[in-house]
XYZ file of C-alpha atoms in Angstrom:
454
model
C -9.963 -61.390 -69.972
C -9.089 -64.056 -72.253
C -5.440 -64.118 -73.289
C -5.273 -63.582 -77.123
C -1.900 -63.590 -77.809
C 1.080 -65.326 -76.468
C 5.349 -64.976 -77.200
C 8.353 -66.497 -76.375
C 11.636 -64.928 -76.660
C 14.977 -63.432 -75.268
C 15.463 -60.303 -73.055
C 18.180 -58.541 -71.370
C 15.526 -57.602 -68.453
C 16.373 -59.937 -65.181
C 13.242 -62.791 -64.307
C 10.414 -61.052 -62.475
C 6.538 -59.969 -62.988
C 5.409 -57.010 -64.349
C 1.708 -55.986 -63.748
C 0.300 -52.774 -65.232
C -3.206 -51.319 -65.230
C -4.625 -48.133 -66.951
C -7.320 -46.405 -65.908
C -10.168 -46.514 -68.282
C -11.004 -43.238 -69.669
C -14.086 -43.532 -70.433
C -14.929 -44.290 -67.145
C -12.532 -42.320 -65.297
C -11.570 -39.249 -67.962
C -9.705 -37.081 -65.540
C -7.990 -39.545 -63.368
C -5.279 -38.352 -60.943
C -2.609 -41.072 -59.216
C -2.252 -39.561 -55.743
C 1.544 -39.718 -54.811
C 1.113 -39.746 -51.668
C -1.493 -42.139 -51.627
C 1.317 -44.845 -53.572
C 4.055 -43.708 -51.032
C 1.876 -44.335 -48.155
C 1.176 -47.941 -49.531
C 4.663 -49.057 -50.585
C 5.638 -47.883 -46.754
C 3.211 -50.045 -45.424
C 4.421 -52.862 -47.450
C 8.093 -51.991 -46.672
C 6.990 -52.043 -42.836
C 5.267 -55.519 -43.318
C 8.186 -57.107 -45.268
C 11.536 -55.949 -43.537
C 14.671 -56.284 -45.040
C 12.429 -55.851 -48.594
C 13.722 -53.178 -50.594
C 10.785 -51.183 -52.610
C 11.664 -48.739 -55.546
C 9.437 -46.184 -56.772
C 9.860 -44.689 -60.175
C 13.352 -46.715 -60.398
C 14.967 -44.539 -57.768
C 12.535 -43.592 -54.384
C 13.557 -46.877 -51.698
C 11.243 -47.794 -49.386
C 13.248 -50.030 -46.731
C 12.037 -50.800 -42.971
C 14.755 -53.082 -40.999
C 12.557 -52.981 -38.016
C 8.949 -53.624 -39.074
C 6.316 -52.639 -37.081
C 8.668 -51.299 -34.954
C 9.932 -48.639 -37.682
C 6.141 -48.325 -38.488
C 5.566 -46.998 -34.878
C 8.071 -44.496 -35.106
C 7.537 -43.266 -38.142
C 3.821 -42.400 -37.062
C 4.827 -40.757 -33.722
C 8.150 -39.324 -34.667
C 9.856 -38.988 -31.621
C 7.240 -38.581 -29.251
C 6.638 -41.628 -27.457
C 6.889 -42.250 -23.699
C 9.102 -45.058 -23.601
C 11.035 -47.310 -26.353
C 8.288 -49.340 -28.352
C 7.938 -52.554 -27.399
C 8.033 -55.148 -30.386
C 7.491 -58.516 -31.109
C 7.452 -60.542 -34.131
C 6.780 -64.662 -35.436
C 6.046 -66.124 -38.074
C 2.577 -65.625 -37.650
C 2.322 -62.725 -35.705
C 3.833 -58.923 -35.086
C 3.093 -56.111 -33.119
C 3.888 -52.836 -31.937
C 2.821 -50.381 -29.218
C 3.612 -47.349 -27.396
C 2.394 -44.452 -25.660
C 2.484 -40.680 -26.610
C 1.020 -37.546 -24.384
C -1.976 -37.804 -26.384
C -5.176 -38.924 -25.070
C -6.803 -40.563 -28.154
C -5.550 -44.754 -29.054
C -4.552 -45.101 -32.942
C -4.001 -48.599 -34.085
C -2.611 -50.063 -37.675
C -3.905 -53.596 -37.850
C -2.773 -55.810 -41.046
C -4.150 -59.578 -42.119
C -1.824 -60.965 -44.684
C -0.706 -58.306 -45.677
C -4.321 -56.046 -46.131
C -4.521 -53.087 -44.105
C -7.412 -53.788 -42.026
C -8.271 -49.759 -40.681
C -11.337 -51.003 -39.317
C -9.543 -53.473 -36.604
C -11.843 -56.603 -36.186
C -10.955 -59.928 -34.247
C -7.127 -59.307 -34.426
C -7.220 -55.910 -32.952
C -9.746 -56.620 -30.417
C -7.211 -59.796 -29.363
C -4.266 -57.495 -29.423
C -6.120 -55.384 -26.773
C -7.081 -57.851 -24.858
C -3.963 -59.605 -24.087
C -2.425 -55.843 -23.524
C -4.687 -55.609 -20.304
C -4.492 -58.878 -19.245
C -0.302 -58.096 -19.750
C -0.280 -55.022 -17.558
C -2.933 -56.339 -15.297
C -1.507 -59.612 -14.520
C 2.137 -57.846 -14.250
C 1.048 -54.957 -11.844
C -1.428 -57.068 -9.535
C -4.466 -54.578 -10.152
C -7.783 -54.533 -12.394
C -6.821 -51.416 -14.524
C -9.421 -49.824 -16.777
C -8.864 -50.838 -20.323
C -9.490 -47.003 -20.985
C -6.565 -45.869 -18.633
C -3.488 -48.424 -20.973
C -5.735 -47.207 -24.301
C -5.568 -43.470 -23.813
C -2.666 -42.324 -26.202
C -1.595 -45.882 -27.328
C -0.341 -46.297 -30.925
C 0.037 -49.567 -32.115
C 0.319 -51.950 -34.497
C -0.534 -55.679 -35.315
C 0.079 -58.061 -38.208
C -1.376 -61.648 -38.030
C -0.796 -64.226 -40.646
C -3.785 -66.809 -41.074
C -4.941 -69.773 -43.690
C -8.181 -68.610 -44.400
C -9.737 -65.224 -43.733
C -13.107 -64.077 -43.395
C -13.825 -60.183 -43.277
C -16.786 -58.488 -42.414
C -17.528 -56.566 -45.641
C -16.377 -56.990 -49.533
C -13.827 -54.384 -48.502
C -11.682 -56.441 -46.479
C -11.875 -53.538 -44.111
C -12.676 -55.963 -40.700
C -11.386 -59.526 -40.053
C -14.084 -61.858 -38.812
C -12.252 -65.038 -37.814
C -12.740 -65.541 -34.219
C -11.330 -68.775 -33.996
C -8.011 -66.497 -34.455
C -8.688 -64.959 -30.315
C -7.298 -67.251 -28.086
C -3.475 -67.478 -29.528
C -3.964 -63.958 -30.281
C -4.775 -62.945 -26.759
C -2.115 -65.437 -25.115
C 0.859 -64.945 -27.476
C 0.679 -61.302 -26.374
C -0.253 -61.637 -22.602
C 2.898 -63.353 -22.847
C 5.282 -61.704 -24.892
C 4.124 -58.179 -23.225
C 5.014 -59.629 -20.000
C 8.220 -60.958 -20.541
C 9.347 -57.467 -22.117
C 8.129 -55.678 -18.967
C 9.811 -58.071 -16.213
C 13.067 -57.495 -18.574
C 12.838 -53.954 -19.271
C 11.387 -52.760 -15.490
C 12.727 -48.959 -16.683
C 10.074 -48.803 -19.162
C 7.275 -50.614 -17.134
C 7.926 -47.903 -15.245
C 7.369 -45.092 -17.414
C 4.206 -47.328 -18.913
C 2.616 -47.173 -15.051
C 3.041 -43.895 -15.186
C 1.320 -42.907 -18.377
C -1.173 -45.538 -17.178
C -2.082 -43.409 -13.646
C -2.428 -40.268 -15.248
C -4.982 -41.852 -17.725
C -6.658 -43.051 -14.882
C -6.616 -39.898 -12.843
C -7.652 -37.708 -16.002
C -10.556 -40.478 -16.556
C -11.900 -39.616 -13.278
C -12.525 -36.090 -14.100
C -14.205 -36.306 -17.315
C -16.571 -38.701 -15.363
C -17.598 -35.828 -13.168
C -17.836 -33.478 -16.341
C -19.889 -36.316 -17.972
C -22.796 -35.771 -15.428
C -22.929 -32.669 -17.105
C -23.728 -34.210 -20.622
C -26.329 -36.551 -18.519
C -28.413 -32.925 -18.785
C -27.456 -32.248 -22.505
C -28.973 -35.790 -22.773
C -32.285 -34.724 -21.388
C -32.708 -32.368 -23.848
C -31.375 -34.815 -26.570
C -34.962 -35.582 -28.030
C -35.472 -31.476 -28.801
C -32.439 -31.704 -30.467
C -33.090 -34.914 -32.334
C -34.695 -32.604 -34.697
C -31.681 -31.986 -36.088
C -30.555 -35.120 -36.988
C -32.633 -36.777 -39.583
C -31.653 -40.371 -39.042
C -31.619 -43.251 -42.076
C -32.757 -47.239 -41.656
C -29.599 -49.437 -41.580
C -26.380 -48.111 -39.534
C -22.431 -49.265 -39.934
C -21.927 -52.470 -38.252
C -25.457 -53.559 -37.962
C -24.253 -55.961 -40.011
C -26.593 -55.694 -42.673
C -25.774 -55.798 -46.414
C -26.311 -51.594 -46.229
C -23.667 -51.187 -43.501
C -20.779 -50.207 -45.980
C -22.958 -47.649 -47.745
C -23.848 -45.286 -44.225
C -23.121 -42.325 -44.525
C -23.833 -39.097 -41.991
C -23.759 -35.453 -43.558
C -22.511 -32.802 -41.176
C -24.338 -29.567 -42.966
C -24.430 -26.195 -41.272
C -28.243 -24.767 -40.672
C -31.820 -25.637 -41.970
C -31.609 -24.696 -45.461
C -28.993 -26.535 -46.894
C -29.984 -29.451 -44.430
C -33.319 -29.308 -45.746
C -32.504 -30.152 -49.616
C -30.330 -32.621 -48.379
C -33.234 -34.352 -46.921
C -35.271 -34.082 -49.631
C -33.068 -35.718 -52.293
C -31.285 -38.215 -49.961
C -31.581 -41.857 -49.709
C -33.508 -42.611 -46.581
C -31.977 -46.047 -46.372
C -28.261 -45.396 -45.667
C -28.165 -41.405 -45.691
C -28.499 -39.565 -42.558
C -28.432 -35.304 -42.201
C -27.405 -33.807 -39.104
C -28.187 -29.880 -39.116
C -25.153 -27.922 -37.125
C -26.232 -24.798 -35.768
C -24.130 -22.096 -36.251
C -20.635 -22.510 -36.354
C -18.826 -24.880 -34.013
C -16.460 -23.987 -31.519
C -13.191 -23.541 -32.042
C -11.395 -26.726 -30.021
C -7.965 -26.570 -30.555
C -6.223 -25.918 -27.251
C -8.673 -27.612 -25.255
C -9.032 -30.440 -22.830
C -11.536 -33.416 -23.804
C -14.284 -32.065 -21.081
C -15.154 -29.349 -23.790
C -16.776 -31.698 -25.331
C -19.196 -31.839 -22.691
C -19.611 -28.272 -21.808
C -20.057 -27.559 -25.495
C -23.790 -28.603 -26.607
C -22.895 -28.767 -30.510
C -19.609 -30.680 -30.177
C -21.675 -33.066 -27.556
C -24.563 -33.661 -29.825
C -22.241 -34.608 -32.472
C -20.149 -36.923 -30.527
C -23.790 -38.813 -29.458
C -25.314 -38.854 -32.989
C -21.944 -40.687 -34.530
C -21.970 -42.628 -30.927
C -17.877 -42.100 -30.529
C -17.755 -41.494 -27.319
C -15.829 -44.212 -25.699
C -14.472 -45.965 -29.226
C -14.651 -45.829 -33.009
C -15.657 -49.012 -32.507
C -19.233 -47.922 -32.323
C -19.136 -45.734 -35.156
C -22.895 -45.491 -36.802
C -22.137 -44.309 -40.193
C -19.397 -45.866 -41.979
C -18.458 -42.273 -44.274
C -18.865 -39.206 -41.630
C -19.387 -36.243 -44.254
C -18.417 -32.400 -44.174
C -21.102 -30.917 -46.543
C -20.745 -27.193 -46.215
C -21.009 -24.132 -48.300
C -18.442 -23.109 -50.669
C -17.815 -19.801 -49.412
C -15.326 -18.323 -46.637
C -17.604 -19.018 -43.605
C -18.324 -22.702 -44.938
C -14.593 -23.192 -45.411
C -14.430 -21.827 -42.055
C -16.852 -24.358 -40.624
C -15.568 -27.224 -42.449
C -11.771 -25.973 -41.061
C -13.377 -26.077 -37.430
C -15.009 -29.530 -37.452
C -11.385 -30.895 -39.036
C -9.713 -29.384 -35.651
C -12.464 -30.834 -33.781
C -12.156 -34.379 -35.120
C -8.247 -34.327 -35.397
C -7.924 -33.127 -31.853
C -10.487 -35.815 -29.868
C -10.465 -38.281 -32.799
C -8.274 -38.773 -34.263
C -8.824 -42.385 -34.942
C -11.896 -41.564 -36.759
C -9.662 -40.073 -39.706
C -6.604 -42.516 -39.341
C -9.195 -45.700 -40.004
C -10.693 -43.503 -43.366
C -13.948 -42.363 -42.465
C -13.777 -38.423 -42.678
C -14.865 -36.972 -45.945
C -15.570 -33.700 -47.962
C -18.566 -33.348 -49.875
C -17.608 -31.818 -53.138
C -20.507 -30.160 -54.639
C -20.831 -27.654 -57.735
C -19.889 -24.326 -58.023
C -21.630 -23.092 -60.930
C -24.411 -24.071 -63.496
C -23.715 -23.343 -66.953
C -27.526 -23.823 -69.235
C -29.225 -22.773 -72.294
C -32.670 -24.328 -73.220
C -31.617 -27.703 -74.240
C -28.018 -28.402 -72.062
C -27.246 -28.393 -68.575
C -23.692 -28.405 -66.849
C -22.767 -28.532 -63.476
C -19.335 -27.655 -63.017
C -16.655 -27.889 -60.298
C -14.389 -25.332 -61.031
C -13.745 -21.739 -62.976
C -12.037 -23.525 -65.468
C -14.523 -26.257 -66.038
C -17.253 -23.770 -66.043
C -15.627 -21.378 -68.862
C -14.823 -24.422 -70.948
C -18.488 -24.965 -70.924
C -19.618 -21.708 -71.331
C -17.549 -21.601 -74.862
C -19.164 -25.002 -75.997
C -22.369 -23.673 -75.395
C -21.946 -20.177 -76.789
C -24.537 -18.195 -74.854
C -25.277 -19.794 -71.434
C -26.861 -18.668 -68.288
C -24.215 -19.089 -65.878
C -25.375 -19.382 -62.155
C -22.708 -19.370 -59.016
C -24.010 -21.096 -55.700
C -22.779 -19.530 -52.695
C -24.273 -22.318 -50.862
C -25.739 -25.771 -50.519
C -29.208 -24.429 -49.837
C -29.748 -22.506 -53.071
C -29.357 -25.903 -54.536
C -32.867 -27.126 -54.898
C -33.351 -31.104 -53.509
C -34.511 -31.831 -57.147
C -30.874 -30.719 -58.390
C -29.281 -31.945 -55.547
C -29.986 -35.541 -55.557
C -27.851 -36.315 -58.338
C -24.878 -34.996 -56.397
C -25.249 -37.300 -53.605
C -26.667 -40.539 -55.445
C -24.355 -42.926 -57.314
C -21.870 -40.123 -58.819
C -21.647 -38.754 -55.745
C -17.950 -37.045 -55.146
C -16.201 -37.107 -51.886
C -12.664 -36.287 -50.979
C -11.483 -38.800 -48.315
C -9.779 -36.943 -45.637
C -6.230 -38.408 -45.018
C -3.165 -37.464 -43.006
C 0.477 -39.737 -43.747
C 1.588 -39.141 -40.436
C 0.126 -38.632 -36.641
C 3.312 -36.573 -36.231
C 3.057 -32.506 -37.479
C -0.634 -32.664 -36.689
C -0.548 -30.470 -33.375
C 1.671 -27.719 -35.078
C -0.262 -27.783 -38.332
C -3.776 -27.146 -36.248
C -1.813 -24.836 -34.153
C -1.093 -22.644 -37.384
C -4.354 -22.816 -38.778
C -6.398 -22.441 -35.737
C -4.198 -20.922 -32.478
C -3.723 -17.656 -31.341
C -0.886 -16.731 -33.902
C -2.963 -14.465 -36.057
C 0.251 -11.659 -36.810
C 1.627 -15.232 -37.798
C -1.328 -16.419 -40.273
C -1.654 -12.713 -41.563
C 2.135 -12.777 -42.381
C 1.745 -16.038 -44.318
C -1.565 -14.808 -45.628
C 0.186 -11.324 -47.164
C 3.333 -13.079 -48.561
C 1.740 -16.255 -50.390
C -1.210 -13.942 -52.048
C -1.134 -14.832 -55.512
């Protein structure tokens, strides 16, 4: 705005900037400042800027002396393959290793954004990987055999950006490739005729890939007859006009809700915006994954279909919908459901909730009403508040999405429209906290169950 008023004077306080911003209440009356959310970005900053000391709160330091590097390790915590291999100009830094996983996680950074949909950096970065290992070994490896269970990094430095969306999500610049791809052909093959060790132990990750790649094809002649059968099940998926990365001005709006049955797919449909809002209709409850190799997605016809509709089979990268939503019921077997598409997701990819596109459809609980009010409310404590500024209400609890009728529902998935985004700080933790949640320790979950009952 315009600056009104303007002072000069003496302070004890040492030359710097402050900034500060306030939420506006009227626009945002219950806002919450996610911790973790601030902790996560001041690490990414301290990663970006080592040597830069960051203070939280006046006491919290967030430090990195290794960059990327410290980035890497942080993510993984402890459980690459080999050392991570590092490299850093003035213009450019990145990071890689290997874990025992089979899914590739990337953090890719232009001036400083975090860019968690990749674009012409990270595709660059990739390239000059293969062409590294390639050009070091003497073979043509599969990009897909030095991808599986990569995590990297990349920051590039450049004059004049141009991203794909308003977001700043995707860097366009492909005048950016060629350096890109050479700097790190290069630098990745220097490291591995120095460091022959952990070439070695890169090879080795690399053949397994490889060898594990040639099974799932066989398994994916399987899915060849799911696809047959594709156009029955097409019925489930109610499609909408523009898709993510189509490059049209919709793109960034796409979004996919994952609903369980006909009913509460069926409002959904009704009320939803044909344009960029798609419903796919699970049926029954999905299988449990955790535990299992990636063919189950093939032998599996619900966690096959799924794969297809979002098109994630062999990379994010084709991702249609830019905002893959849970939408499930608010009772114990929708938690349930919503609990066994996380595992799914988080255990064959991973990347998809890494780069920010997993999300929770938070929908009402209750409707508080007399002749001349309506509330919707999201809580018990929301919906007794309103019940006491109303006096007498009608109160009505919905177990699930379908007793929602579409004429009610739209305005919960138009431009108010709540979603929880789906996050995770670190890759590390994730197997043990799905192996809690979702193994075969049930004396173990019943114990925690019984002791943290409130």
């Amino acid at each position: 705005g315009v600056l009104e008023k303007e002072s000069d004077g003496t302070t004890d306080e040492r030359n710097g900037t402050t900034i500060e911003f306030i939420p506006d209440t009227t626009l945002f009356p219950k806002y919450v400042i996610k911790q973790e959310f601030v902790e996560r970005r001041l690490w990414m900053y301290a990663y970006l800027n080592s040597g830069l000391s960051l203070y939280l709160n006046g006491n919290t330091r967030y430090y990195s002396k290794n960059g990327l590097c410290d980035l890497i390790n942080a993510e993984i915590g402890g459980e690459s393959l080999y050392n991570v291999v590092h490299y850093k100009d003035k213009t450019l830094e990145f990071s890689f290793t290997h874990t025992n996983d089979t899914t590739e996680k990337y953090y890719s950074f232009v001036n400083g954004q975090y860019t968690n949909d990749g674009g012409t950096h990270l595709s660059a970065f990739k390239e000059g990987l293969l062409r590294a290992v390639n050009e070091f070994s003497g073979k043509d490896y599969d990009a897909r055999d030095l991808r599986d269970g990569i995590v990297g990094s990349i920051a590039v430095k450049i004059q004049e950006p141009v991203f794909e969306s308003q977001t700043k999500n995707k860097l366009g610049n492909t005048d950016i490739k060629g350096w890109v791809v050479s700097t790190v052909k290069q630098a990745v093959e220097d490291y591995l005729h120095r460091n022959l060790e952990e070439a070695e132990l890169l090879f080795e990750k690399i053949k397994r890939n490889q060898e594990v790649r040639k099974e799932i094809q066989a398994v994916r002649k399987k899915g060849k007859e799911f696809e047959k059968r594709m156009s029955m099940r097409n019925s489930k998926l109610k499609d909408c006009k523009y898709h993510f990365g189509d490059r049209s001005k919709f793109g960034d709006d796409t979004m996919i809700f994952l609903t369980e049955g006909d009913s509460a797919g069926g409002s959904l449909n009704q009320s939803r915006d044909a344009n960029t809002q798609a419903v796919y209709a699970l049926r029954g409850k999905v299988f449990n994954c955790f535990g299992e190799k990636i063919e189950k997605v093939y032998t599996v016809e619900e966690l096959y279909y799924i794969m297809r509709t979002l098109d994630i089979e062999d990379s994010i990268e084709n991702l249609r919908y830019n905002k893959v939503v849970i939408a499930t019921d608010a009772d114990v077997d929708g938690l349930h459901i919503r609990n066994l598409l996380l595992t799914f997701f988080l255990t064959y990819f991973e990347s998809l909730v890494l780069t920010g596109h997993l999300y929770i459809l938070e929908t009402p609980l209750f409707r508080v009403r007399n002749k001349k009010v309506t509330y919707y409310c999201y809580s018990e404590e929301e919906r007794d508040q309103r019940a006491r500024e109303l006096g007498k209400a009608e109160i009505t609890r919905f177990k699930g999405l379908g007793e929602i009728s579409p004429k009610e529902f739209g305005q919960f998935i138009g431009k108010d429209i709540r979603l929880e985004q789906v996050t995770i700080d670190h890759t590390k933790g994730i197997h043990e906290m799905l192996k809690f949640y979702m193994g075969d320790n049930t004396p173990e979950r019943w114990d925690f169950i019984v002791n943290n009952l409130v």
